[in-house]
GROMACS .gro file of C-alpha atoms in nm:
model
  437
    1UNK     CA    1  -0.595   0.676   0.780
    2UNK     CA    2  -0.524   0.793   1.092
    3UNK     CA    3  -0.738   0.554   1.385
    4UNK     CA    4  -0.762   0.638   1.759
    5UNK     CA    5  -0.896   0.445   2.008
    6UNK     CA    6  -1.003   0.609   2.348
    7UNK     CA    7  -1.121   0.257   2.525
    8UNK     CA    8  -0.801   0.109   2.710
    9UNK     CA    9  -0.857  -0.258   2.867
   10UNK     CA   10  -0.642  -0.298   3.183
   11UNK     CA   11  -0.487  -0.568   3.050
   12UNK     CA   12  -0.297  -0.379   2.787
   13UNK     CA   13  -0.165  -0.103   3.022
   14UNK     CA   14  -0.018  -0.367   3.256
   15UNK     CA   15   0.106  -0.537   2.927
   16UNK     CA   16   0.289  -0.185   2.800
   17UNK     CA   17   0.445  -0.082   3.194
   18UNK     CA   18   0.581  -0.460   3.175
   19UNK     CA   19   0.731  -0.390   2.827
   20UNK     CA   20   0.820  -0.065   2.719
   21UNK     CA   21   1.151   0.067   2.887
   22UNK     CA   22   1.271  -0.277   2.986
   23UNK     CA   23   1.638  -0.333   2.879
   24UNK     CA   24   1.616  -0.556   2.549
   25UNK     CA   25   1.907  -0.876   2.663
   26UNK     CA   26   1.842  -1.232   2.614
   27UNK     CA   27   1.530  -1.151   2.433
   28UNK     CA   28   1.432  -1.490   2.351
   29UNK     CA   29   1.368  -1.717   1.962
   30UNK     CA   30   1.357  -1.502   1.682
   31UNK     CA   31   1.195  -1.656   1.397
   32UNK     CA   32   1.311  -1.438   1.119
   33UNK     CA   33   1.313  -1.594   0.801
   34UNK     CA   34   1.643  -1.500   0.589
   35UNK     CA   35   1.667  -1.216   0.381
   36UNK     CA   36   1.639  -1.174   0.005
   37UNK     CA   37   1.643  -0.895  -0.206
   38UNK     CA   38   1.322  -0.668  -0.207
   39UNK     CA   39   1.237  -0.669  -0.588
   40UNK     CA   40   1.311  -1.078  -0.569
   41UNK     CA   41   1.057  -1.165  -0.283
   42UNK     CA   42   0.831  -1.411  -0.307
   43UNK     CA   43   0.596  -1.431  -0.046
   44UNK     CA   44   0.327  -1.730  -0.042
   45UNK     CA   45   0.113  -1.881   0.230
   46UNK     CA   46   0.213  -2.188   0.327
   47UNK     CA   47   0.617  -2.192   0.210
   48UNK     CA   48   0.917  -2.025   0.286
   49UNK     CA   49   1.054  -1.674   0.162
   50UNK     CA   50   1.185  -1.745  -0.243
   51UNK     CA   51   1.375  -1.504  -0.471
   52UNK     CA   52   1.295  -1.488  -0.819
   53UNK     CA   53   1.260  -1.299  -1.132
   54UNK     CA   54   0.861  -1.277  -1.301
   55UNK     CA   55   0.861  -1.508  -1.616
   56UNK     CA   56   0.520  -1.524  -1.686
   57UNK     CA   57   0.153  -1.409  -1.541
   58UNK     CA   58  -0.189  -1.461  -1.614
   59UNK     CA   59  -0.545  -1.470  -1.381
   60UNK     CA   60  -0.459  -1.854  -1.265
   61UNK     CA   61  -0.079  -1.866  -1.166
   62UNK     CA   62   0.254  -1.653  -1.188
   63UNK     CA   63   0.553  -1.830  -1.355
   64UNK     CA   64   0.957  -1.744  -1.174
   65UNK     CA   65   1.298  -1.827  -1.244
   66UNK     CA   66   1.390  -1.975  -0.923
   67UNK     CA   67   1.817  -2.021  -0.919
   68UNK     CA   68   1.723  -2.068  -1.316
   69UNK     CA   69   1.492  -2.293  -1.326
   70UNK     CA   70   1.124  -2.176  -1.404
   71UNK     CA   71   0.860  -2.237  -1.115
   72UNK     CA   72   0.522  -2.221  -1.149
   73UNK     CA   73   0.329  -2.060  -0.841
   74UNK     CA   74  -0.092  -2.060  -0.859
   75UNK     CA   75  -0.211  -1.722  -0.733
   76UNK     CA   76  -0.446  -1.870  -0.478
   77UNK     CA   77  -0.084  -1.937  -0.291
   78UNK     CA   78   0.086  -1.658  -0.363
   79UNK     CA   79   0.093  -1.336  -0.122
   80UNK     CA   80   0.319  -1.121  -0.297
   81UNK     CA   81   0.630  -1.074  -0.532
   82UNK     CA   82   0.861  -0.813  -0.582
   83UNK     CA   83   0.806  -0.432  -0.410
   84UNK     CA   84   0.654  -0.110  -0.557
   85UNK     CA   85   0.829   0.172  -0.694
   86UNK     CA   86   0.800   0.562  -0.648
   87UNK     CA   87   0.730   0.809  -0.858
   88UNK     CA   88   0.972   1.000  -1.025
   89UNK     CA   89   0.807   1.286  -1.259
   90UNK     CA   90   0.552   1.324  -1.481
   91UNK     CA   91   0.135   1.375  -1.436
   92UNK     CA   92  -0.057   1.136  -1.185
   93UNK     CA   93  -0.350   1.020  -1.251
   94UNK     CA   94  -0.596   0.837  -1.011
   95UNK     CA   95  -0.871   0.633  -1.087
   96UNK     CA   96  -1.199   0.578  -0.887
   97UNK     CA   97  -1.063   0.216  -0.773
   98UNK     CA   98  -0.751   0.462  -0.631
   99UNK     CA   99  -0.541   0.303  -0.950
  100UNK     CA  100  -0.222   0.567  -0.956
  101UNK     CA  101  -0.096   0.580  -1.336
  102UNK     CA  102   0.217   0.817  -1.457
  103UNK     CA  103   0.098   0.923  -1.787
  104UNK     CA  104   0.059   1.234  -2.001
  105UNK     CA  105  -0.287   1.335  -2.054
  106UNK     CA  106  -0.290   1.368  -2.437
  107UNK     CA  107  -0.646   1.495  -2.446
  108UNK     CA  108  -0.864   1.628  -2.183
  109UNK     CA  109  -1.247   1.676  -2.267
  110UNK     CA  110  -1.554   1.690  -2.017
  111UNK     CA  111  -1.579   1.324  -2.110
  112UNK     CA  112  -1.293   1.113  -2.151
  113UNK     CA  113  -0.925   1.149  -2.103
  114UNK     CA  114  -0.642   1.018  -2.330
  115UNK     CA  115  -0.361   0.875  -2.201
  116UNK     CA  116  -0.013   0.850  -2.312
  117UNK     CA  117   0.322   0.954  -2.440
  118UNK     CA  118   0.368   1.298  -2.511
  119UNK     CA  119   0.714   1.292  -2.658
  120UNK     CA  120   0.599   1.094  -2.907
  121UNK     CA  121   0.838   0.819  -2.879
  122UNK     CA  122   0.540   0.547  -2.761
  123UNK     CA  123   0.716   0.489  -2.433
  124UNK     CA  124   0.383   0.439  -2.258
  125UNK     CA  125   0.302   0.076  -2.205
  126UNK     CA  126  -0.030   0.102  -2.266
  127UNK     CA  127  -0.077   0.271  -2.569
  128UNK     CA  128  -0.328   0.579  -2.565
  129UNK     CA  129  -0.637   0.453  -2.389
  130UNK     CA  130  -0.933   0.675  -2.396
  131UNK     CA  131  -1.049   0.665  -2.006
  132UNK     CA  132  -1.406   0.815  -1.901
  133UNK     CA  133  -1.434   1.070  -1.699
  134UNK     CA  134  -1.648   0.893  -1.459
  135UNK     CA  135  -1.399   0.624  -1.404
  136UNK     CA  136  -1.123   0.938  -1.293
  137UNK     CA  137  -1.125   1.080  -0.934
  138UNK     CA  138  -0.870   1.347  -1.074
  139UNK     CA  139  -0.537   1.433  -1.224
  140UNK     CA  140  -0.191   1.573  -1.031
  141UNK     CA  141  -0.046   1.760  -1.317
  142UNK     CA  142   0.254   1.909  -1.077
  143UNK     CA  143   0.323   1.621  -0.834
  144UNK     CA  144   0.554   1.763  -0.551
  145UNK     CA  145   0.903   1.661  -0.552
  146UNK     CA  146   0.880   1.639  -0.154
  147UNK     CA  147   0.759   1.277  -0.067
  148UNK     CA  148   0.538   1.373   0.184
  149UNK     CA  149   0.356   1.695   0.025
  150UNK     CA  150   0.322   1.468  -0.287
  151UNK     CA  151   0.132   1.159  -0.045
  152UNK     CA  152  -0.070   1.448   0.061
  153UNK     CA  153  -0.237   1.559  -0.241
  154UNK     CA  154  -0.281   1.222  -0.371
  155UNK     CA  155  -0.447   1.159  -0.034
  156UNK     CA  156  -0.663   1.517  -0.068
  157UNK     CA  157  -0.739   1.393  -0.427
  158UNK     CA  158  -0.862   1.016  -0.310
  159UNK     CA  159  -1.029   1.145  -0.016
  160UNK     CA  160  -1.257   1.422  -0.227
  161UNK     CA  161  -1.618   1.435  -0.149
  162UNK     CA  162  -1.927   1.694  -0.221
  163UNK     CA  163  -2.053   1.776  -0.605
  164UNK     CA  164  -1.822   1.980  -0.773
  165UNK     CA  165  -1.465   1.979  -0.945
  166UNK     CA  166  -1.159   2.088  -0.717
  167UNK     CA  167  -0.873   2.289  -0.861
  168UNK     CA  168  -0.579   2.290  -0.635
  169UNK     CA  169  -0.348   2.570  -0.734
  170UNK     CA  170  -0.004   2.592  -0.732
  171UNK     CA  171   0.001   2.883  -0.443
  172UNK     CA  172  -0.197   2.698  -0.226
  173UNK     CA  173  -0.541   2.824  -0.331
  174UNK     CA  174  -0.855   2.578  -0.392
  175UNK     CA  175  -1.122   2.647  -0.668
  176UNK     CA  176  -1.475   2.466  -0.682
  177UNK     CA  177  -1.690   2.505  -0.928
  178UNK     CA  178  -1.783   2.325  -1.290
  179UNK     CA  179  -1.563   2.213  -1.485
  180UNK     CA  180  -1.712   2.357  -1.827
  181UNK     CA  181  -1.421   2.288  -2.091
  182UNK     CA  182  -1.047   2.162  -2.073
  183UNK     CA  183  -0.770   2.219  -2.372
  184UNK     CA  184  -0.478   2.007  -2.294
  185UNK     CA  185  -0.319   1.932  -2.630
  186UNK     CA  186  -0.020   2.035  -2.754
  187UNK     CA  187  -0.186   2.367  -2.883
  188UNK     CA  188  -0.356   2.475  -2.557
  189UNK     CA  189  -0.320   2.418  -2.146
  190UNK     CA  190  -0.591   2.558  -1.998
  191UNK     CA  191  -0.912   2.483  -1.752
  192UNK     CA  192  -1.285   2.662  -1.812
  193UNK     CA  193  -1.435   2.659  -1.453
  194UNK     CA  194  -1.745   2.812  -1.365
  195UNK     CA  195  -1.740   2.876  -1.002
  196UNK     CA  196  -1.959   3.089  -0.757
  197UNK     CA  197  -1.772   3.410  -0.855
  198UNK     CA  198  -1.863   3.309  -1.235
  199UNK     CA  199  -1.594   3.197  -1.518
  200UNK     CA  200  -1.275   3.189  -1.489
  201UNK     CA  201  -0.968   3.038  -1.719
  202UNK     CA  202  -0.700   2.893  -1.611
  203UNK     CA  203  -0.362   2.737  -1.709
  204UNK     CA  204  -0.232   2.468  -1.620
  205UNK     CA  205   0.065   2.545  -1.521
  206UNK     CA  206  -0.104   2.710  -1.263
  207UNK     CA  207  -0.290   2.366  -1.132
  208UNK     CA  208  -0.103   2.154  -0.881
  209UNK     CA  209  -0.407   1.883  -0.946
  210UNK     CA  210  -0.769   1.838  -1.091
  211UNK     CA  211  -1.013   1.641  -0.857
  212UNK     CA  212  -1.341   1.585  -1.057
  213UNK     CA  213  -1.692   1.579  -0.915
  214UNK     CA  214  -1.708   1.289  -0.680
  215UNK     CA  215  -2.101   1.237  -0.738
  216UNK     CA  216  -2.054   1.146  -1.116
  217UNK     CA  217  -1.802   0.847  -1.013
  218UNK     CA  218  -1.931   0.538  -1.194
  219UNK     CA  219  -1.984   0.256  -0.892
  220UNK     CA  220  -1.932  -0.109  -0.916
  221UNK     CA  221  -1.881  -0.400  -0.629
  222UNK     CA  222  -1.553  -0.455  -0.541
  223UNK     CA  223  -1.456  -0.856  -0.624
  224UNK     CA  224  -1.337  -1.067  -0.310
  225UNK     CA  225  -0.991  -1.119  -0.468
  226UNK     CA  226  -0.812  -0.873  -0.697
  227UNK     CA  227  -0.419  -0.758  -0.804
  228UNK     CA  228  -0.223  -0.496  -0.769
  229UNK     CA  229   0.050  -0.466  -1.002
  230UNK     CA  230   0.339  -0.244  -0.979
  231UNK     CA  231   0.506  -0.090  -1.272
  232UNK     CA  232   0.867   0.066  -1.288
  233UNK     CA  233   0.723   0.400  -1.383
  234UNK     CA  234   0.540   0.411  -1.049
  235UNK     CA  235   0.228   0.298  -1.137
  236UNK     CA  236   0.007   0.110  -0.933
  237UNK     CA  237  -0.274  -0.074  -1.072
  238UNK     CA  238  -0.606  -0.229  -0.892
  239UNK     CA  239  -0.718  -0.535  -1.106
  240UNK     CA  240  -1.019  -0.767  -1.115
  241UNK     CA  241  -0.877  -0.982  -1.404
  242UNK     CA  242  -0.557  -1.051  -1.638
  243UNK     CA  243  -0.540  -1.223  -1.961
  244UNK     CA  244  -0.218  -1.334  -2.143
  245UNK     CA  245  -0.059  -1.478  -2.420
  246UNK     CA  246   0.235  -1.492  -2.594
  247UNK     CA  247   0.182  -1.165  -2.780
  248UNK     CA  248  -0.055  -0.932  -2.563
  249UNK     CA  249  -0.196  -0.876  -2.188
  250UNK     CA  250  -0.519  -0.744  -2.119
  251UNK     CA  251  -0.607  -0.639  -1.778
  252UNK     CA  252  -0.954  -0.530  -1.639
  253UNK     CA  253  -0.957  -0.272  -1.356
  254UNK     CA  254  -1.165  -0.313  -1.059
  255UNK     CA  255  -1.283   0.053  -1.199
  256UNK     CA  256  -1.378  -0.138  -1.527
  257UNK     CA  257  -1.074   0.009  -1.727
  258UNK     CA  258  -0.956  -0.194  -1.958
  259UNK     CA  259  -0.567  -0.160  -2.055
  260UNK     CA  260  -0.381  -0.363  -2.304
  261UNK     CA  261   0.018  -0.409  -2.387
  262UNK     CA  262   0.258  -0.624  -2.571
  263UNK     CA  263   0.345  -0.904  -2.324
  264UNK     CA  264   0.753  -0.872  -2.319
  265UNK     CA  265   0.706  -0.522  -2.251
  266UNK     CA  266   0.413  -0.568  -1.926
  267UNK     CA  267   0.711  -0.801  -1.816
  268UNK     CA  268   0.977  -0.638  -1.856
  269UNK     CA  269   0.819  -0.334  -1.659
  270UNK     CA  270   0.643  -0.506  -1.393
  271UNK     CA  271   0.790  -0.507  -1.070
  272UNK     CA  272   0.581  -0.613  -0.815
  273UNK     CA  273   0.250  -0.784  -0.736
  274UNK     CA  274   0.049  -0.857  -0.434
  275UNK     CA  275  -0.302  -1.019  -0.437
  276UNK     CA  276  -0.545  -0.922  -0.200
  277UNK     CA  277  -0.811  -1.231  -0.098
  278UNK     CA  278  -0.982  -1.373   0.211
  279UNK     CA  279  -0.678  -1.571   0.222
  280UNK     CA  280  -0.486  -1.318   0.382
  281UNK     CA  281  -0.572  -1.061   0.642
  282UNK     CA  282  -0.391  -0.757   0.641
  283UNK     CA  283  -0.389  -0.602   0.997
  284UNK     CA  284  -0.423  -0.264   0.857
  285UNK     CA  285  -0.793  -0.391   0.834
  286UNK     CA  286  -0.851  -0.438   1.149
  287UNK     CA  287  -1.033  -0.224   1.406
  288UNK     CA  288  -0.737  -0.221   1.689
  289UNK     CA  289  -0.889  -0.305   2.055
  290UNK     CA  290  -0.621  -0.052   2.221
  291UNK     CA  291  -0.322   0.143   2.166
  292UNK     CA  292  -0.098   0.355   2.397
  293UNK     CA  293   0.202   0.608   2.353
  294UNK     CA  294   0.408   0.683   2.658
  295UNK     CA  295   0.639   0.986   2.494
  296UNK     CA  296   0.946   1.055   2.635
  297UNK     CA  297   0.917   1.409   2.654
  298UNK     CA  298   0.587   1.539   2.565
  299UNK     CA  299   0.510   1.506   2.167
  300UNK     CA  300   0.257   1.210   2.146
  301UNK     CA  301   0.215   1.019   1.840
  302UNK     CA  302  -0.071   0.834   1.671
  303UNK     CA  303  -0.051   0.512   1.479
  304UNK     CA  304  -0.121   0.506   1.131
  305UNK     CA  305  -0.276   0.248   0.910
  306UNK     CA  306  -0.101   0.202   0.557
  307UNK     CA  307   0.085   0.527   0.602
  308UNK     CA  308   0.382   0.614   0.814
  309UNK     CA  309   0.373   0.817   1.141
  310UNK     CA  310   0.432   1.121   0.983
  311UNK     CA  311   0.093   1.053   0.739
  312UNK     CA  312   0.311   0.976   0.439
  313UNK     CA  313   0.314   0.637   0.250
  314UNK     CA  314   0.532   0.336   0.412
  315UNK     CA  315   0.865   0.369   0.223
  316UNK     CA  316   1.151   0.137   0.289
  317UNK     CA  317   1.518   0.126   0.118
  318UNK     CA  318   1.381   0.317  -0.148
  319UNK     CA  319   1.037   0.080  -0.217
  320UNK     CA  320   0.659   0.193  -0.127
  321UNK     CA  321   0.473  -0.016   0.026
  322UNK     CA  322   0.090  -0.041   0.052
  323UNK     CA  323  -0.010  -0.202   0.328
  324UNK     CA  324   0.115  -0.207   0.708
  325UNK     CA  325   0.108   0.018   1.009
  326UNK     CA  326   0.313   0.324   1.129
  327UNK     CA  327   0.464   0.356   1.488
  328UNK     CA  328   0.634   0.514   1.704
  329UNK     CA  329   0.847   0.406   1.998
  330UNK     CA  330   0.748   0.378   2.358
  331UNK     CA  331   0.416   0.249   2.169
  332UNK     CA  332   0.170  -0.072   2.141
  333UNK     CA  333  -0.103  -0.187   1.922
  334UNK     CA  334  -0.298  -0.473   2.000
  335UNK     CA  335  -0.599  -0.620   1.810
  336UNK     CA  336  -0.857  -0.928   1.864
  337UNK     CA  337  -0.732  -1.271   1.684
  338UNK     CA  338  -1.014  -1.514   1.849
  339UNK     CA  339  -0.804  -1.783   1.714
  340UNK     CA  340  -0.877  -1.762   1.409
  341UNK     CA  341  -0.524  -1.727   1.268
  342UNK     CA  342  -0.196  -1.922   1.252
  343UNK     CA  343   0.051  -1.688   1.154
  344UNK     CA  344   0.179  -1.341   1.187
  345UNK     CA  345   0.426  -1.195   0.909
  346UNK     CA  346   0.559  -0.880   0.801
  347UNK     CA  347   0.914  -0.691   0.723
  348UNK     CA  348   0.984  -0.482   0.977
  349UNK     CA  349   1.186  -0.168   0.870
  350UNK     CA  350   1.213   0.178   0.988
  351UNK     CA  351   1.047   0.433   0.722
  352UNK     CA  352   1.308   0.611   0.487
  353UNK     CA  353   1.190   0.921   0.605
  354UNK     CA  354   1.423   0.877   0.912
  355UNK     CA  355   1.750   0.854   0.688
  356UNK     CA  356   1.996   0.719   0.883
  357UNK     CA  357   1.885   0.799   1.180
  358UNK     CA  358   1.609   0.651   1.440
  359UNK     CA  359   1.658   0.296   1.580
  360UNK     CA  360   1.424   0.090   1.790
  361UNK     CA  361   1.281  -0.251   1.849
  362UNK     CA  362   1.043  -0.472   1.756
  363UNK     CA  363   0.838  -0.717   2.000
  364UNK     CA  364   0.556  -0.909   1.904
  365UNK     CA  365   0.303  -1.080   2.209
  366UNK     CA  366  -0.013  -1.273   2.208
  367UNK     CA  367  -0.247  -1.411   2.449
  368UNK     CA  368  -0.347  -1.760   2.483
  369UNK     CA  369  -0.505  -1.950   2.798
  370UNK     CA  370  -0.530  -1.564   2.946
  371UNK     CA  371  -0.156  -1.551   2.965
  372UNK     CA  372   0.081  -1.313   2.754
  373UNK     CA  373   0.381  -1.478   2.592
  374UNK     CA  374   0.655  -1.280   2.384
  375UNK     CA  375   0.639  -1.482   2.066
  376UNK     CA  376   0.886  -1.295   1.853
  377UNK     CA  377   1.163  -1.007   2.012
  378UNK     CA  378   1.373  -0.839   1.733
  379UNK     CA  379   1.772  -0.714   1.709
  380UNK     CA  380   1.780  -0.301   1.717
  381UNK     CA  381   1.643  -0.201   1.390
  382UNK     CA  382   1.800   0.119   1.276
  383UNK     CA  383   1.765   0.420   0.987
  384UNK     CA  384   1.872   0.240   0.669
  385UNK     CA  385   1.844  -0.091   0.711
  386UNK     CA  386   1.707  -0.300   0.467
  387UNK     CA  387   1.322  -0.440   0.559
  388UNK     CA  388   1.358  -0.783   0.799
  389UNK     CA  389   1.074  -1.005   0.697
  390UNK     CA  390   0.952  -1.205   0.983
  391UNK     CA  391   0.715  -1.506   1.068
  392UNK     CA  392   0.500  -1.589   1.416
  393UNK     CA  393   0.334  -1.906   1.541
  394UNK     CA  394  -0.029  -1.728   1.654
  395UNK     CA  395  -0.200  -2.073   1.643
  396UNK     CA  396  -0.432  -2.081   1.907
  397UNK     CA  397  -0.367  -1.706   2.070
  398UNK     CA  398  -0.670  -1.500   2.141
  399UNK     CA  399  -0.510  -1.154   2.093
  400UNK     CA  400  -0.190  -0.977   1.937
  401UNK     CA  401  -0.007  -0.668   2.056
  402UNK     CA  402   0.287  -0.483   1.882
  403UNK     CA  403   0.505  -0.321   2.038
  404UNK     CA  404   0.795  -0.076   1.894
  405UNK     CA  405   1.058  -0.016   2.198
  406UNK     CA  406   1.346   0.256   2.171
  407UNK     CA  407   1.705   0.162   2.164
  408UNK     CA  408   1.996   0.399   2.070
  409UNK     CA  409   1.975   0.818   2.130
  410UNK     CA  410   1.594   0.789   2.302
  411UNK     CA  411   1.327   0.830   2.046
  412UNK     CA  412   1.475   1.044   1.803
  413UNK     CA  413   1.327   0.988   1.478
  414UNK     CA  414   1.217   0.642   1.596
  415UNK     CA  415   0.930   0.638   1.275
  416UNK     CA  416   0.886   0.257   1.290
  417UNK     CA  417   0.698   0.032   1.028
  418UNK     CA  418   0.571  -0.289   0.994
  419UNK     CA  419   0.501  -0.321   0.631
  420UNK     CA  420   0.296  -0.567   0.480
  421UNK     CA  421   0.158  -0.711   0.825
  422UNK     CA  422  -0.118  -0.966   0.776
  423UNK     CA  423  -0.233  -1.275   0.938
  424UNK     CA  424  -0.275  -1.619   0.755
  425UNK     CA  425  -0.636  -1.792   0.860
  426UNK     CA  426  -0.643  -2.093   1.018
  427UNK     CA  427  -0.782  -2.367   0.695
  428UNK     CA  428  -1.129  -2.452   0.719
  429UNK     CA  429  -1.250  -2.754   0.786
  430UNK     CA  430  -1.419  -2.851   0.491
  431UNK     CA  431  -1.721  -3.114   0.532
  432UNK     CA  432  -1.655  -3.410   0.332
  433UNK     CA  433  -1.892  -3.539   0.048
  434UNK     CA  434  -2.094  -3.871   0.039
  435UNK     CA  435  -1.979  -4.063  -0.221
  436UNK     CA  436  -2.180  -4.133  -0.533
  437UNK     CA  437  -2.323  -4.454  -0.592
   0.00000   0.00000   0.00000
């Protein structure tokens, strides 16, 4: 979502003329943890980076293999493991907790849709669920092949609102109306829509994607902590709960969907997981206090929160990423801490979007007894290069700016991203107990 913020505190434009433009030499610590593969990373709270392979997962704790030998990690420590996946082909479908499956639709009725494998080889990993239609926010039967047209619709399909089904046709066109019958089996493709200009029938390899009638979406509250898992197909599930054992998983979407697999297959196609808890403050979640873009000719760009400058999801050496912020050069960010935080992490990476080109820095400050400090300055980061996690002391500091500075060839293609940023609270103080007689 793209935020602006008109407000500008004095403070922050004396901070950006004292930053941006300044030759980057002798640019101070740089506590960058060291690198390890993307679909290895373990990320926890209070321990360094790991790399590891998934063993084992259920709703307390997730088992690795850790330099071969198996380590057991409980969730309430963990902040993430391995990275997402994009999609490749087949039919999107979203659910109303913004789940993203790749699945054939086996059956489509004005109450339920089946999931599955159309081929009929049973290479979907969770069977052939039946799925309420109240539980679907719509279906992308023609995903783009273009990255950024495809983040689009499923962005136009998340964002629906009003009281009617949404046809978005493969020319472009949009049709409203109500969706009276659907045939997609392997005998017919076609949609029944009655819309203002009365029935119409249409294939579906006409329809770039389906968005249902927002008003019928079932509601329930939203758990404090919940998953997301990754899958290899693309997928990219929200859940409230996981069950395991040796022979089957079970998982419970915060939608209420309930999924269920053989156990060596979830494993062998999971590929990433991040839990999302008070423990953990992503910055995308934030209401910035003030944010400035000097261009250096005249285009002016806006930040973007869990999407990349261009409005597309953060991608990074082939890996899509969730949560973080989009930048430009020449720009700053800065939000309100309070001192409620410790630390500061993210992997800082330009988005793939860029190729091989772009290249700019990364600089992060914070305030503390009213004076700015540079707590972390970063090497030129350029088109290509792999994401650089990183890790900042905050203890104490008041407020945070990031700033992304230009290096090599101006600000060409300079689409910076700092993926996963979040902020690790400060512990609680907990009051102690009296003891029992």
């Amino acid at each position: 979502m793209q935020q602006q913020v008109s407000a500008r505190p004095r403070w922050l434009s004396v901070l950006l003329c004292w930053t941006i433009g300044v030759a980057l030499v002798g640019l101070g610590s740089r506590p960058v943890t060291g690198q390890v593969p993307l679909d290895n990373a373990i990320h926890q709270r209070e321990h360094a980076l790991l790399a590891g392979s998934l063993r084992k997962l259920d709703s307390a704790a997730a088992t690795f293999d850790i330099a071969g030998e198996e380590t057991t990690i409980p969730l309430d420590q963990l902040v993430s493991w391995g990275a997402n996946r994009d999609w490749k082909k087949g039919t999107i479908v979203i659910l109303s907790d913004g789940s993203l499956i790749n699945a054939d639709v086996l059956e489509l009725s004005v109450e339920h849709v089946t999931l599955g494998d159309a081929s009929g080889l049973g290479d979907f990993l969770w069977g052939e669920p039946k799925i309420p239609l109240d539980r679907i926010r719509g279906i992308i039967f023609q995903p783009p092949v273009e990255a950024l047209a495809r983040d689009q619709v499923i962005q136009q399909v998340l964002a629906a609102a009003g009281a009617e089904e949404t046809l978005l046709l493969t020319n472009g066109d949009v049709v409203a109306g109500t969706l009276l019958a659907a045939q997609v089996n392997a005998e017919s493709l076609s949609l029944q829509m009655q819309t203002r200009s009365g029935e119409l029938e249409i294939p579906i390899d006409k329809v770039t994607a389906l968005t249902f009638n927002p008003a019928l979406l079932a509601t329930r509250s939203r758990p404090a902590t919940t998953l997301w898992l990754g899958f290899r197909d693309g997928s990219l599930l929200d859940v409230e709960r996981i069950e395991a054992d040796p022979e089957t998983v079970k998982v419970t979407l915060v939608s209420g969907v309930q999924f269920q697999a053989d156990t060596l297959w979830f494993q062998e196609e999971l590929c990433a997981l991040r839990r999302l808890s008070p423990d953990v403050q992503y910055v995308s979640d934030l209401e910035p206090i003030g944010y400035r873009h000097v261009p250096f000719l005249d285009l002016t760009w806006p930040f973007r929160m869990d999407r990349n400058v261009t409005g597309g999801f953060l991608r990074s050496s082939e890996r899509v990423f969730a949560k973080g912020i989009g930048m430009h050069s020449t720009s700053r960010l800065a939000f309100r801490l309070a001192g409620k935080y410790r630390q500061f992490q993210a992997e800082i990476a330009l988005d793939d979007s860029v190729g091989t080109q772009g290249s700019v820095t990364y600089r992060v400050f914070v305030q503390d007894d009213s004076e700015w400090r540079e707590a972390f300055a970063s090497d030129i980061v350029r088109g290509g290069d792999s994401p650089i996690p990183i890790s900042v002391d905050v203890t104490g500091a008041t407020l945070i700016a990031l700033i992304v500075g230009d290096a090599d060839h101006g600000d060409v293609r300079d689409h910076a991203n700092w993926l996963n940023a979040r902020l690790i609270p400060v512990p609680q103080a907990t009051t102690p107990q009296p003891a029992s007689e």
